[in-house]
Amino acid sequence: MAESATLARPYAEAVFSLAKETGKLDMWSDNLALLTSVVSDPTMIAVIANPQLAKTTLTRLLHDICCDEQTSQESRNLIKLLVENRRLQVVPQVAIQYEQLKAQHQGYLKVEIASSYPTSTEQQQEVETVLHRRLGKAVDVNITVDPTLLG
């Protein structure tokens, strides 16, 4: 995992820098989320791992899946670069690190909370308010229900 994070860091920093320059932070979040879901699909994992598949073919396939007429050339270039460098496996980590850089830049924190029981909207808002006061930053809270937390 640490190796994956290390390999992903330059890509995440480069994408963040470009996104900040062009003012397209949310667009890059969407692009990286889509690319992450594509390269994490079991069928695509097998396709990507196929040593007989040419890099140009894989690049074209990913462009066909992930890109449309509005997709920037920079997004297309990132896909091509990741394929050429055989780094598609680090895309999920690139997306995670990008989101961390984006949150830091925009002054908010992403908070993941696991609860053994479902929470109400009021409870979630109360948690957000308390965290905002305590941390002095806006928070984006994501609450997941995990009944296995009970012992």
GROMACS .gro file of N, CA and C in nm:
model
  453
    1MET      N    1   0.082  -0.120   0.000
    1MET     CA    2   0.000   0.000   0.000
    1MET      C    3   0.086   0.125   0.000
    2ALA      N    4   0.194   0.126   0.079
    2ALA     CA    5   0.281   0.243   0.084
    2ALA      C    6   0.345   0.266  -0.052
    3GLU      N    7   0.381   0.159  -0.120
    3GLU     CA    8   0.440   0.172  -0.252
    3GLU      C    9   0.341   0.234  -0.349
    4SER      N   10   0.217   0.190  -0.342
    4SER     CA   11   0.113   0.245  -0.428
    4SER      C   12   0.095   0.395  -0.402
    5ALA      N   13   0.096   0.433  -0.276
    5ALA     CA   14   0.082   0.574  -0.241
    5ALA      C   15   0.200   0.655  -0.292
    6THR      N   16   0.318   0.599  -0.283
    6THR     CA   17   0.439   0.667  -0.331
    6THR      C   18   0.436   0.683  -0.482
    7LEU      N   19   0.394   0.579  -0.552
    7LEU     CA   20   0.386   0.586  -0.698
    7LEU      C   21   0.278   0.684  -0.744
    8ALA      N   22   0.171   0.695  -0.668
    8ALA     CA   23   0.058   0.780  -0.706
    8ALA      C   24   0.083   0.927  -0.679
    9ARG      N   25   0.167   0.958  -0.582
    9ARG     CA   26   0.184   1.096  -0.537
    9ARG      C   27   0.219   1.194  -0.650
   10PRO      N   28   0.319   1.166  -0.735
   10PRO     CA   29   0.350   1.264  -0.841
   10PRO      C   30   0.234   1.288  -0.937
   11TYR      N   31   0.159   1.184  -0.967
   11TYR     CA   32   0.044   1.199  -1.056
   11TYR      C   33  -0.064   1.285  -0.990
   12ALA      N   34  -0.091   1.257  -0.863
   12ALA     CA   35  -0.194   1.333  -0.790
   12ALA      C   36  -0.155   1.480  -0.779
   13GLU      N   37  -0.029   1.505  -0.748
   13GLU     CA   38   0.017   1.643  -0.734
   13GLU      C   39   0.012   1.717  -0.868
   14ALA      N   40   0.051   1.648  -0.975
   14ALA     CA   41   0.048   1.710  -1.108
   14ALA      C   42  -0.095   1.742  -1.150
   15VAL      N   43  -0.186   1.646  -1.129
   15VAL     CA   44  -0.325   1.668  -1.165
   15VAL      C   45  -0.384   1.781  -1.082
   16PHE      N   46  -0.354   1.783  -0.953
   16PHE     CA   47  -0.406   1.889  -0.867
   16PHE      C   48  -0.354   2.026  -0.912
   17SER      N   49  -0.226   2.033  -0.941
   17SER     CA   50  -0.167   2.158  -0.986
   17SER      C   51  -0.235   2.208  -1.114
   18LEU      N   52  -0.256   2.119  -1.208
   18LEU     CA   53  -0.323   2.154  -1.333
   18LEU      C   54  -0.468   2.196  -1.307
   19ALA      N   55  -0.537   2.122  -1.222
   19ALA     CA   56  -0.677   2.152  -1.192
   19ALA      C   57  -0.690   2.289  -1.125
   20LYS      N   58  -0.597   2.320  -1.036
   20LYS     CA   59  -0.599   2.448  -0.967
   20LYS      C   60  -0.572   2.562  -1.066
   21GLU      N   61  -0.475   2.542  -1.155
   21GLU     CA   62  -0.441   2.642  -1.256
   21GLU      C   63  -0.560   2.674  -1.347
   22THR      N   64  -0.630   2.568  -1.390
   22THR     CA   65  -0.738   2.584  -1.486
   22THR      C   66  -0.873   2.607  -1.419
   23GLY      N   67  -0.880   2.595  -1.287
   23GLY     CA   68  -1.005   2.614  -1.217
   23GLY      C   69  -1.105   2.502  -1.239
   24LYS      N   70  -1.054   2.382  -1.262
   24LYS     CA   71  -1.141   2.267  -1.291
   24LYS      C   72  -1.125   2.157  -1.185
   25LEU      N   73  -1.129   2.196  -1.059
   25LEU     CA   74  -1.111   2.100  -0.951
   25LEU      C   75  -1.220   1.993  -0.951
   26ASP      N   76  -1.344   2.034  -0.967
   26ASP     CA   77  -1.454   1.937  -0.963
   26ASP      C   78  -1.454   1.846  -1.086
   27MET      N   79  -1.417   1.901  -1.201
   27MET     CA   80  -1.410   1.819  -1.322
   27MET      C   81  -1.309   1.706  -1.304
   28TRP      N   82  -1.193   1.739  -1.246
   28TRP     CA   83  -1.091   1.636  -1.224
   28TRP      C   84  -1.136   1.534  -1.120
   29SER      N   85  -1.211   1.577  -1.020
   29SER     CA   86  -1.266   1.482  -0.923
   29SER      C   87  -1.354   1.380  -0.994
   30ASP      N   88  -1.441   1.431  -1.083
   30ASP     CA   89  -1.529   1.342  -1.159
   30ASP      C   90  -1.450   1.249  -1.251
   31ASN      N   91  -1.351   1.304  -1.320
   31ASN     CA   92  -1.270   1.223  -1.413
   31ASN      C   93  -1.196   1.111  -1.339
   32LEU      N   94  -1.136   1.147  -1.226
   32LEU     CA   95  -1.061   1.046  -1.150
   32LEU      C   96  -1.154   0.942  -1.089
   33ALA      N   97  -1.272   0.983  -1.046
   33ALA     CA   98  -1.369   0.888  -0.990
   33ALA      C   99  -1.413   0.789  -1.098
   34LEU      N  100  -1.441   0.839  -1.217
   34LEU     CA  101  -1.480   0.751  -1.327
   34LEU      C  102  -1.368   0.656  -1.364
   35LEU      N  103  -1.247   0.708  -1.378
   35LEU     CA  104  -1.133   0.624  -1.414
   35LEU      C  105  -1.107   0.519  -1.306
   36THR      N  106  -1.124   0.557  -1.180
   36THR     CA  107  -1.107   0.462  -1.070
   36THR      C  108  -1.208   0.348  -1.080
   37SER      N  109  -1.333   0.382  -1.107
   37SER     CA  110  -1.434   0.276  -1.117
   37SER      C  111  -1.408   0.186  -1.237
   38VAL      N  112  -1.358   0.242  -1.346
   38VAL     CA  113  -1.329   0.161  -1.465
   38VAL      C  114  -1.213   0.066  -1.438
   39VAL      N  115  -1.102   0.117  -1.385
   39VAL     CA  116  -0.986   0.030  -1.365
   39VAL      C  117  -1.003  -0.066  -1.247
   40SER      N  118  -1.106  -0.044  -1.165
   40SER     CA  119  -1.134  -0.134  -1.052
   40SER      C  120  -1.233  -0.244  -1.089
   41ASP      N  121  -1.293  -0.234  -1.205
   41ASP     CA  122  -1.389  -0.335  -1.251
   41ASP      C  123  -1.314  -0.466  -1.277
   42PRO      N  124  -1.366  -0.579  -1.229
   42PRO     CA  125  -1.296  -0.707  -1.247
   42PRO      C  126  -1.265  -0.741  -1.392
   43THR      N  127  -1.356  -0.709  -1.482
   43THR     CA  128  -1.331  -0.738  -1.624
   43THR      C  129  -1.217  -0.653  -1.675
   44MET      N  130  -1.215  -0.526  -1.637
   44MET     CA  131  -1.108  -0.436  -1.682
   44MET      C  132  -0.974  -0.473  -1.619
   45ILE      N  133  -0.977  -0.523  -1.497
   45ILE     CA  134  -0.852  -0.566  -1.433
   45ILE      C  135  -0.789  -0.676  -1.516
   46ALA      N  136  -0.871  -0.769  -1.565
   46ALA     CA  137  -0.820  -0.877  -1.649
   46ALA      C  138  -0.769  -0.824  -1.783
   47VAL      N  139  -0.839  -0.729  -1.840
   47VAL     CA  140  -0.796  -0.669  -1.967
   47VAL      C  141  -0.663  -0.596  -1.949
   48ILE      N  142  -0.653  -0.517  -1.843
   48ILE     CA  143  -0.531  -0.441  -1.817
   48ILE      C  144  -0.413  -0.534  -1.793
   49ALA      N  145  -0.438  -0.646  -1.726
   49ALA     CA  146  -0.330  -0.740  -1.694
   49ALA      C  147  -0.287  -0.825  -1.813
   50ASN      N  148  -0.361  -0.822  -1.922
   50ASN     CA  149  -0.329  -0.903  -2.039
   50ASN      C  150  -0.201  -0.850  -2.106
   51PRO      N  151  -0.092  -0.928  -2.102
   51PRO     CA  152   0.034  -0.880  -2.160
   51PRO      C  153   0.032  -0.874  -2.314
   52GLN      N  154  -0.064  -0.939  -2.374
   52GLN     CA  155  -0.071  -0.939  -2.520
   52GLN      C  156  -0.145  -0.816  -2.575
   53LEU      N  157  -0.209  -0.741  -2.490
   53LEU     CA  158  -0.283  -0.623  -2.532
   53LEU      C  159  -0.186  -0.506  -2.549
   54ALA      N  160  -0.183  -0.449  -2.667
   54ALA     CA  161  -0.093  -0.336  -2.696
   54ALA      C  162  -0.135  -0.214  -2.615
   55LYS      N  163  -0.036  -0.133  -2.578
   55LYS     CA  164  -0.064  -0.012  -2.500
   55LYS      C  165  -0.155   0.083  -2.577
   56THR      N  166  -0.136   0.092  -2.706
   56THR     CA  167  -0.222   0.182  -2.785
   56THR      C  168  -0.366   0.136  -2.785
   57THR      N  169  -0.385   0.004  -2.789
   57THR     CA  170  -0.521  -0.051  -2.785
   57THR      C  171  -0.585  -0.025  -2.650
   58LEU      N  172  -0.509  -0.045  -2.544
   58LEU     CA  173  -0.561  -0.020  -2.409
   58LEU      C  174  -0.594   0.128  -2.391
   59THR      N  175  -0.508   0.214  -2.440
   59THR     CA  176  -0.532   0.358  -2.431
   59THR      C  177  -0.660   0.395  -2.505
   60ARG      N  178  -0.676   0.344  -2.627
   60ARG     CA  179  -0.795   0.373  -2.706
   60ARG      C  180  -0.921   0.321  -2.636
   61LEU      N  181  -0.912   0.201  -2.577
   61LEU     CA  182  -1.025   0.143  -2.505
   61LEU      C  183  -1.065   0.232  -2.386
   62LEU      N  184  -0.967   0.275  -2.309
   62LEU     CA  185  -0.997   0.361  -2.194
   62LEU      C  186  -1.051   0.497  -2.238
   63HIS      N  187  -0.999   0.549  -2.347
   63HIS     CA  188  -1.054   0.675  -2.400
   63HIS      C  189  -1.199   0.656  -2.441
   64ASP      N  190  -1.228   0.545  -2.506
   64ASP     CA  191  -1.367   0.518  -2.549
   64ASP      C  192  -1.461   0.508  -2.430
   65ILE      N  193  -1.414   0.447  -2.321
   65ILE     CA  194  -1.498   0.428  -2.203
   65ILE      C  195  -1.510   0.557  -2.122
   66CYS      N  196  -1.399   0.626  -2.101
   66CYS     CA  197  -1.394   0.737  -2.005
   66CYS      C  198  -1.410   0.875  -2.066
   67CYS      N  199  -1.396   0.887  -2.195
   67CYS     CA  200  -1.391   1.020  -2.255
   67CYS      C  201  -1.508   1.043  -2.350
   68ASP      N  202  -1.549   1.169  -2.358
   68ASP     CA  203  -1.647   1.209  -2.457
   68ASP      C  204  -1.596   1.335  -2.525
   69GLU      N  205  -1.682   1.404  -2.600
   69GLU     CA  206  -1.639   1.522  -2.674
   69GLU      C  207  -1.590   1.633  -2.582
   70GLN      N  208  -1.648   1.643  -2.461
   70GLN     CA  209  -1.612   1.750  -2.369
   70GLN      C  210  -1.488   1.718  -2.285
   71THR      N  211  -1.438   1.598  -2.293
   71THR     CA  212  -1.322   1.560  -2.212
   71THR      C  213  -1.200   1.637  -2.260
   72SER      N  214  -1.128   1.694  -2.165
   72SER     CA  215  -1.011   1.775  -2.199
   72SER      C  216  -0.897   1.688  -2.251
   73GLN      N  217  -0.810   1.752  -2.325
   73GLN     CA  218  -0.692   1.683  -2.376
   73GLN      C  219  -0.602   1.640  -2.261
   74GLU      N  220  -0.601   1.718  -2.153
   74GLU     CA  221  -0.520   1.682  -2.036
   74GLU      C  222  -0.567   1.549  -1.975
   75SER      N  223  -0.698   1.529  -1.971
   75SER     CA  224  -0.751   1.403  -1.919
   75SER      C  225  -0.710   1.285  -2.007
   76ARG      N  226  -0.718   1.307  -2.136
   76ARG     CA  227  -0.675   1.203  -2.230
   76ARG      C  228  -0.525   1.175  -2.215
   77ASN      N  229  -0.449   1.280  -2.195
   77ASN     CA  230  -0.305   1.264  -2.178
   77ASN      C  231  -0.272   1.187  -2.050
   78LEU      N  232  -0.347   1.212  -1.944
   78LEU     CA  233  -0.323   1.139  -1.819
   78LEU      C  234  -0.345   0.990  -1.840
   79ILE      N  235  -0.452   0.954  -1.906
   79ILE     CA  236  -0.479   0.812  -1.934
   79ILE      C  237  -0.364   0.752  -2.015
   80LYS      N  238  -0.324   0.822  -2.118
   80LYS     CA  239  -0.214   0.773  -2.203
   80LYS      C  240  -0.086   0.756  -2.122
   81LEU      N  241  -0.054   0.854  -2.038
   81LEU     CA  242   0.065   0.848  -1.955
   81LEU      C  243   0.061   0.731  -1.857
   82LEU      N  244  -0.054   0.711  -1.794
   82LEU     CA  245  -0.068   0.600  -1.699
   82LEU      C  246  -0.053   0.465  -1.769
   83VAL      N  247  -0.107   0.454  -1.888
   83VAL     CA  248  -0.093   0.329  -1.965
   83VAL      C  249   0.053   0.309  -2.005
   84GLU      N  250   0.114   0.412  -2.059
   84GLU     CA  251   0.254   0.402  -2.105
   84GLU      C  252   0.348   0.363  -1.992
   85ASN      N  253   0.323   0.418  -1.872
   85ASN     CA  254   0.410   0.390  -1.757
   85ASN      C  255   0.365   0.269  -1.675
   86ARG      N  256   0.263   0.201  -1.724
   86ARG     CA  257   0.207   0.084  -1.654
   86ARG      C  258   0.171   0.118  -1.509
   87ARG      N  259   0.095   0.225  -1.493
   87ARG     CA  260   0.057   0.273  -1.361
   87ARG      C  261  -0.093   0.278  -1.339
   88LEU      N  262  -0.169   0.207  -1.420
   88LEU     CA  263  -0.315   0.210  -1.403
   88LEU      C  264  -0.357   0.157  -1.266
   89GLN      N  265  -0.278   0.069  -1.207
   89GLN     CA  266  -0.315   0.012  -1.078
   89GLN      C  267  -0.312   0.116  -0.965
   90VAL      N  268  -0.246   0.230  -0.987
   90VAL     CA  269  -0.241   0.331  -0.881
   90VAL      C  270  -0.349   0.438  -0.896
   91VAL      N  271  -0.435   0.426  -0.996
   91VAL     CA  272  -0.540   0.527  -1.018
   91VAL      C  273  -0.626   0.549  -0.893
   92PRO      N  274  -0.672   0.444  -0.823
   92PRO     CA  275  -0.751   0.470  -0.702
   92PRO      C  276  -0.675   0.554  -0.598
   93GLN      N  277  -0.547   0.527  -0.584
   93GLN     CA  278  -0.466   0.603  -0.488
   93GLN      C  279  -0.444   0.746  -0.538
   94VAL      N  280  -0.430   0.766  -0.668
   94VAL     CA  281  -0.420   0.901  -0.725
   94VAL      C  282  -0.546   0.980  -0.691
   95ALA      N  283  -0.661   0.917  -0.708
   95ALA     CA  284  -0.788   0.983  -0.679
   95ALA      C  285  -0.797   1.021  -0.531
   96ILE      N  286  -0.757   0.932  -0.443
   96ILE     CA  287  -0.761   0.959  -0.299
   96ILE      C  288  -0.671   1.077  -0.264
   97GLN      N  289  -0.549   1.074  -0.314
   97GLN     CA  290  -0.455   1.181  -0.283
   97GLN      C  291  -0.499   1.314  -0.345
   98TYR      N  292  -0.556   1.308  -0.464
   98TYR     CA  293  -0.608   1.429  -0.528
   98TYR      C  294  -0.717   1.491  -0.441
   99GLU      N  295  -0.810   1.408  -0.393
   99GLU     CA  296  -0.919   1.459  -0.311
   99GLU      C  297  -0.867   1.519  -0.181
  100GLN      N  298  -0.760   1.462  -0.125
  100GLN     CA  299  -0.701   1.519  -0.004
  100GLN      C  300  -0.641   1.656  -0.033
  101LEU      N  301  -0.571   1.669  -0.144
  101LEU     CA  302  -0.513   1.798  -0.183
  101LEU      C  303  -0.623   1.901  -0.209
  102LYS      N  304  -0.729   1.857  -0.275
  102LYS     CA  305  -0.841   1.946  -0.305
  102LYS      C  306  -0.908   1.995  -0.175
  103ALA      N  307  -0.930   1.903  -0.083
  103ALA     CA  308  -0.994   1.939   0.044
  103ALA      C  309  -0.907   2.037   0.122
  104GLN      N  310  -0.778   2.012   0.124
  104GLN     CA  311  -0.686   2.101   0.193
  104GLN      C  312  -0.688   2.240   0.129
  105HIS      N  313  -0.688   2.245  -0.002
  105HIS     CA  314  -0.690   2.372  -0.075
  105HIS      C  315  -0.820   2.448  -0.050
  106GLN      N  316  -0.931   2.379  -0.047
  106GLN     CA  317  -1.061   2.444  -0.029
  106GLN      C  318  -1.097   2.466   0.117
  107GLY      N  319  -1.013   2.418   0.207
  107GLY     CA  320  -1.033   2.446   0.349
  107GLY      C  321  -1.140   2.362   0.416
  108TYR      N  322  -1.161   2.242   0.370
  108TYR     CA  323  -1.255   2.155   0.439
  108TYR      C  324  -1.191   2.019   0.462
  109LEU      N  325  -1.251   1.944   0.550
  109LEU     CA  326  -1.201   1.811   0.582
  109LEU      C  327  -1.305   1.708   0.545
  110LYS      N  328  -1.259   1.596   0.492
  110LYS     CA  329  -1.349   1.484   0.466
  110LYS      C  330  -1.342   1.394   0.588
  111VAL      N  331  -1.458   1.363   0.643
  111VAL     CA  332  -1.464   1.281   0.763
  111VAL      C  333  -1.546   1.156   0.733
  112GLU      N  334  -1.487   1.041   0.762
  112GLU     CA  335  -1.555   0.913   0.746
  112GLU      C  336  -1.592   0.862   0.885
  113ILE      N  337  -1.719   0.834   0.905
  113ILE     CA  338  -1.766   0.783   1.034
  113ILE      C  339  -1.836   0.651   1.010
  114ALA      N  340  -1.797   0.551   1.089
  114ALA     CA  341  -1.863   0.421   1.083
  114ALA      C  342  -1.947   0.407   1.210
  115SER      N  343  -2.073   0.375   1.191
  115SER     CA  344  -2.166   0.362   1.302
  115SER      C  345  -2.229   0.223   1.296
  116SER      N  346  -2.256   0.167   1.413
  116SER     CA  347  -2.319   0.035   1.415
  116SER      C  348  -2.470   0.046   1.389
  117TYR      N  349  -2.525   0.168   1.401
  117TYR     CA  350  -2.667   0.189   1.377
  117TYR      C  351  -2.686   0.303   1.276
  118PRO      N  352  -2.796   0.302   1.203
  118PRO     CA  353  -2.823   0.414   1.113
  118PRO      C  354  -2.839   0.544   1.192
  119THR      N  355  -2.797   0.654   1.133
  119THR     CA  356  -2.809   0.783   1.199
  119THR      C  357  -2.912   0.869   1.126
  120SER      N  358  -2.975   0.954   1.200
  120SER     CA  359  -3.074   1.043   1.141
  120SER      C  360  -3.004   1.165   1.081
  121THR      N  361  -3.077   1.239   1.002
  121THR     CA  362  -3.023   1.361   0.941
  121THR      C  363  -2.984   1.461   1.049
  122GLU      N  364  -3.065   1.469   1.154
  122GLU     CA  365  -3.037   1.562   1.264
  122GLU      C  366  -2.907   1.523   1.334
  123GLN      N  367  -2.886   1.394   1.356
  123GLN     CA  368  -2.763   1.349   1.420
  123GLN      C  369  -2.641   1.381   1.334
  124GLN      N  370  -2.655   1.360   1.204
  124GLN     CA  371  -2.544   1.390   1.114
  124GLN      C  372  -2.513   1.540   1.115
  125GLN      N  373  -2.615   1.623   1.114
  125GLN     CA  374  -2.594   1.768   1.117
  125GLN      C  375  -2.529   1.811   1.248
  126GLU      N  376  -2.568   1.746   1.357
  126GLU     CA  377  -2.509   1.778   1.487
  126GLU      C  378  -2.360   1.743   1.489
  127VAL      N  379  -2.326   1.628   1.433
  127VAL     CA  380  -2.185   1.587   1.424
  127VAL      C  381  -2.107   1.687   1.339
  128GLU      N  382  -2.164   1.727   1.228
  128GLU     CA  383  -2.097   1.826   1.141
  128GLU      C  384  -2.074   1.957   1.214
  129THR      N  385  -2.174   2.002   1.288
  129THR     CA  386  -2.163   2.127   1.362
  129THR      C  387  -2.055   2.119   1.468
  130VAL      N  388  -2.051   2.010   1.544
  130VAL     CA  389  -1.952   1.994   1.650
  130VAL      C  390  -1.811   1.988   1.589
  131LEU      N  391  -1.795   1.911   1.481
  131LEU     CA  392  -1.663   1.902   1.416
  131LEU      C  393  -1.620   2.036   1.358
  132HIS      N  394  -1.714   2.108   1.300
  132HIS     CA  395  -1.682   2.239   1.243
  132HIS      C  396  -1.633   2.334   1.352
  133ARG      N  397  -1.702   2.336   1.466
  133ARG     CA  398  -1.661   2.423   1.577
  133ARG      C  399  -1.525   2.381   1.633
  134ARG      N  400  -1.508   2.252   1.651
  134ARG     CA  401  -1.385   2.204   1.714
  134ARG      C  402  -1.264   2.218   1.622
  135LEU      N  403  -1.282   2.190   1.492
  135LEU     CA  404  -1.169   2.191   1.399
  135LEU      C  405  -1.149   2.326   1.329
  136GLY      N  406  -1.252   2.408   1.331
  136GLY     CA  407  -1.241   2.538   1.267
  136GLY      C  408  -1.241   2.532   1.116
  137LYS      N  409  -1.288   2.423   1.060
  137LYS     CA  410  -1.296   2.407   0.915
  137LYS      C  411  -1.431   2.346   0.879
  138ALA      N  412  -1.469   2.369   0.754
  138ALA     CA  413  -1.590   2.302   0.705
  138ALA      C  414  -1.560   2.153   0.695
  139VAL      N  415  -1.660   2.071   0.718
  139VAL     CA  416  -1.640   1.926   0.712
  139VAL      C  417  -1.740   1.863   0.617
  140ASP      N  418  -1.694   1.760   0.550
  140ASP     CA  419  -1.778   1.680   0.462
  140ASP      C  420  -1.786   1.543   0.527
  141VAL      N  421  -1.898   1.513   0.590
  141VAL     CA  422  -1.913   1.391   0.668
  141VAL      C  423  -1.981   1.282   0.584
  142ASN      N  424  -1.923   1.164   0.585
  142ASN     CA  425  -1.981   1.048   0.521
  142ASN      C  426  -1.998   0.941   0.628
  143ILE      N  427  -2.122   0.904   0.656
  143ILE     CA  428  -2.149   0.806   0.761
  143ILE      C  429  -2.191   0.675   0.696
  144THR      N  430  -2.122   0.567   0.733
  144THR     CA  431  -2.157   0.434   0.684
  144THR      C  432  -2.204   0.349   0.802
  145VAL      N  433  -2.294   0.260   0.775
  145VAL     CA  434  -2.346   0.171   0.878
  145VAL      C  435  -2.273   0.038   0.867
  146ASP      N  436  -2.213  -0.002   0.980
  146ASP     CA  437  -2.138  -0.128   0.985
  146ASP      C  438  -2.178  -0.203   1.111
  147PRO      N  439  -2.275  -0.295   1.099
  147PRO     CA  440  -2.324  -0.367   1.219
  147PRO      C  441  -2.218  -0.457   1.283
  148THR      N  442  -2.110  -0.485   1.213
  148THR     CA  443  -2.004  -0.570   1.270
  148THR      C  444  -1.923  -0.498   1.376
  149LEU      N  445  -1.948  -0.368   1.396
  149LEU     CA  446  -1.875  -0.293   1.499
  149LEU      C  447  -1.915  -0.338   1.639
  150LEU      N  448  -2.034  -0.392   1.652
  150LEU     CA  449  -2.079  -0.440   1.782
  150LEU      C  450  -2.006  -0.570   1.815
  151GLY      N  451  -1.955  -0.578   1.936
  151GLY     CA  452  -1.877  -0.695   1.976
  151GLY      C  453  -1.955  -0.804   2.040
   0.00000   0.00000   0.00000
